[in-house]
Coordinates of C-alpha atoms in Angstrom, one line a residue:
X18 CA 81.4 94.3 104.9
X19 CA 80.9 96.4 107.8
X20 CA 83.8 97.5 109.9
X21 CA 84.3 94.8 112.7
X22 CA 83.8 92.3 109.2
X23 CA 86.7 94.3 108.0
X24 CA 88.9 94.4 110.9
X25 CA 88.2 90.5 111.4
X26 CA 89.6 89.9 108.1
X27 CA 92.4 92.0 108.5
X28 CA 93.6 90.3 111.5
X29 CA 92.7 86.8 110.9
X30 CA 94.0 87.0 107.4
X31 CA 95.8 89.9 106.2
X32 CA 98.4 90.8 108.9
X33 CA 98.1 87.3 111.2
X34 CA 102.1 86.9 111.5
X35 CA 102.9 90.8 111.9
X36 CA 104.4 92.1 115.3
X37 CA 101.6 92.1 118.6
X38 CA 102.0 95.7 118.7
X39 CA 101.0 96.2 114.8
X40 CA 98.0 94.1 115.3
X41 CA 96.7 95.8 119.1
X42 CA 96.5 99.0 117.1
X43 CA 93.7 97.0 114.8
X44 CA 92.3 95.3 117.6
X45 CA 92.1 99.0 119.2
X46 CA 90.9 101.0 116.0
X47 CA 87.2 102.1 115.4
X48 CA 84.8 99.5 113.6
X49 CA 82.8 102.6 112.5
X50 CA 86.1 104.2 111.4
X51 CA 86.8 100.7 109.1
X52 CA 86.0 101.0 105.5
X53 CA 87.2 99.4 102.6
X54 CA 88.8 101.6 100.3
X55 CA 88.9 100.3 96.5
X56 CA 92.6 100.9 95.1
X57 CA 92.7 102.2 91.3
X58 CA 94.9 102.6 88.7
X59 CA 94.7 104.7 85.4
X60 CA 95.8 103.4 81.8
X61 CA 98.5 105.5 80.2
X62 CA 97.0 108.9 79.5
X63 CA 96.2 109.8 75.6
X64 CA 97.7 113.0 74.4
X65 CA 94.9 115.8 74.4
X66 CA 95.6 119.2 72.2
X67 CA 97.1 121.4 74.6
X68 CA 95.8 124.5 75.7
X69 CA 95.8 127.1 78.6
X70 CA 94.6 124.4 81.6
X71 CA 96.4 121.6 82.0
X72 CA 96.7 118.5 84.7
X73 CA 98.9 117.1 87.4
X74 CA 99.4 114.7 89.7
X75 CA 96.5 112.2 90.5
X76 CA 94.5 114.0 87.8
X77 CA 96.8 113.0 85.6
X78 CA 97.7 109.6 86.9
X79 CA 96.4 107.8 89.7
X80 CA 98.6 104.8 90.6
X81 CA 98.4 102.4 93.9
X82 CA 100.4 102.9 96.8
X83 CA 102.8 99.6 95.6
X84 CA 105.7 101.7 95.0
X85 CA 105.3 104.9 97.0
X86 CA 105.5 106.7 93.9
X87 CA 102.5 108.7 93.7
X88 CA 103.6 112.0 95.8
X89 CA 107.1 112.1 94.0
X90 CA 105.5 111.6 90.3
X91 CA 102.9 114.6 91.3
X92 CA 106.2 116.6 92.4
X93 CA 108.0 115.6 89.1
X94 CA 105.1 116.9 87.5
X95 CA 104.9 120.3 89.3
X96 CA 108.9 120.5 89.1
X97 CA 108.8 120.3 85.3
X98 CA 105.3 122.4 85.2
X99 CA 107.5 124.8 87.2
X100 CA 110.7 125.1 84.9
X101 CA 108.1 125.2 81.5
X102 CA 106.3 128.0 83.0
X103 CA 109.4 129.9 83.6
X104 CA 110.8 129.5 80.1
X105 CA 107.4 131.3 79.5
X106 CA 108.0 134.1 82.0
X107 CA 111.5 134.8 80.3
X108 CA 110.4 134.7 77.1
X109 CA 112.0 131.4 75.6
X110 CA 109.0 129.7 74.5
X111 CA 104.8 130.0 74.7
X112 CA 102.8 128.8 77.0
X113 CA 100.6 126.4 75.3
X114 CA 103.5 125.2 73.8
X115 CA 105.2 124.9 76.7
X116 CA 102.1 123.0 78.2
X117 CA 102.2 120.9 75.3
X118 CA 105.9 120.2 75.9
X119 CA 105.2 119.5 80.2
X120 CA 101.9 117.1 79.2
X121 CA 103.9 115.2 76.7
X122 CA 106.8 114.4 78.9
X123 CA 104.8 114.1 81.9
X124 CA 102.8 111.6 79.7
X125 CA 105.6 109.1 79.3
X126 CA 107.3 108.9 83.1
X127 CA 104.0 109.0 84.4
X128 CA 103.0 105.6 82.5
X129 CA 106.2 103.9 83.7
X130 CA 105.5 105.4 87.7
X131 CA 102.1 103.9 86.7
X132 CA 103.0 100.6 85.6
X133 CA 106.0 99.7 88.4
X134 CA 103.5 101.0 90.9
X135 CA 100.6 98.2 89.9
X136 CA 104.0 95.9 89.4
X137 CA 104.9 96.6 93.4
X138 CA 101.1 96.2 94.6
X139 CA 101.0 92.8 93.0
X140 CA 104.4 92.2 94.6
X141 CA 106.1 91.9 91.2
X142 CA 105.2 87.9 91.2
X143 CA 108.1 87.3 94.0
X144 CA 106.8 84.4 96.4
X145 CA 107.4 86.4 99.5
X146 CA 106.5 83.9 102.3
X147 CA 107.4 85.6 106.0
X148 CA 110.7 84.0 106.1
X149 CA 112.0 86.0 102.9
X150 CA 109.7 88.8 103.2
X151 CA 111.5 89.6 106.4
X152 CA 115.0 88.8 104.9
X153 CA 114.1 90.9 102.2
X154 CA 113.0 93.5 104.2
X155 CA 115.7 93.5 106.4
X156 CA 118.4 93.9 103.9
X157 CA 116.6 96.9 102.0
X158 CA 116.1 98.2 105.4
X159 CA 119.9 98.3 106.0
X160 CA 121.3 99.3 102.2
X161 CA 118.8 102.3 102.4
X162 CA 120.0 103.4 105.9
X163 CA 123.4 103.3 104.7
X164 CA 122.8 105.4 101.5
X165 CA 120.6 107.7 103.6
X166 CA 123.9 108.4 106.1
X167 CA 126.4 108.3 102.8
X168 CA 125.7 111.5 100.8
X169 CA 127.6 110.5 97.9
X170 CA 126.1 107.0 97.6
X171 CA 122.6 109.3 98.3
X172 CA 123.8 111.1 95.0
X173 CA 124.7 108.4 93.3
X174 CA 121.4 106.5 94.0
X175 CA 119.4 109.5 92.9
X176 CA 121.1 110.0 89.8
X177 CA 121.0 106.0 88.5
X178 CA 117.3 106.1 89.7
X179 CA 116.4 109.2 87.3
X180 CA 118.8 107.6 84.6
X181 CA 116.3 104.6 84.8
X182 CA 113.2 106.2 84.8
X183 CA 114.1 108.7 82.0
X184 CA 115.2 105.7 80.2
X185 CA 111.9 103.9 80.9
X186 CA 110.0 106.8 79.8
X187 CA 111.2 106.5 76.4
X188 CA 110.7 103.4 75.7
X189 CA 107.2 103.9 77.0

């Protein structure tokens, strides 16, 4: 489809109920800025021998936007990249095993960030008609606005989140 087919669609079927200003700014976009832009996931990664070049990030593991957890996985990666190439630096390991060590983990969070992220674009099979999308919305809308102004709750929330995914990863 071209991009007034696109922005049709979008309008008349995609976002229909959202606010009148959400919908003006479609209304007012480009056609010839429009495209359709094919979402894709990757299956869990295979462990490769390790060597001096390794892989982050979307290289490593593409994943759809359903839980926002693309960026943050690609920063986990880099963070642990990061602390492996330091034991390196001081002397507490070698690289390629230290690589080795990096791809393995990154291997096992990243297939659970992959997973709950296809999970979240197909809405993890809720039946979320408007009425309870916007209740749902609403209420996550309000618990992470009070986290976000309680620090220790922000703490708290951090930790039990990496608790769950380090906990998902090895099971994976």
């Amino acid at each position: 489809m071209e991009g007034e087919q696109l922005n049709d669609v979008v309008l008349k079927t995609l976002i229909h109920d959202w606010h009148p200003h959400l919908r003006a700014i479609v209304r007012g976009s480009d056609p010839t800025a429009t495209f359709a832009l094919s979402i894709r996931t990757t299956d869990p990664v295979r462990p490769w021998q390790p060597s001096r070049i390794t892989i982050l990030g979307d290289a490593a593991h593409t994943m759809t936007p359903g839980r926002g957890a693309g960026a943050n996985t690609a920063l986990r990666d880099a963070q642990l990249l990061c602390d492996k190439l330091v034991a390196v630096r001081d002397g507490d390991t070698e690289l390629v095993e230290a690589i080795g060590t990096y791809e393995e983990t990154m291997r096992r969070y990243s297939a659970v960030a992959v997973r709950e992220s296809l999970q979240g674009m197909n809405d993890n099979g809720l039946d979320l008609k408007p009425l309870r999308r916007a209740m749902v919305s609403a209420g996550m809308r309000t618990a992470m606005r009070t986290v976000d102004r309680v620090p220790a709750l922000k703490r708290r929330m951090a930790r039990n989140l990496q608790r769950t995914l380090d906990s998902q990863a090895e099971k994976s």
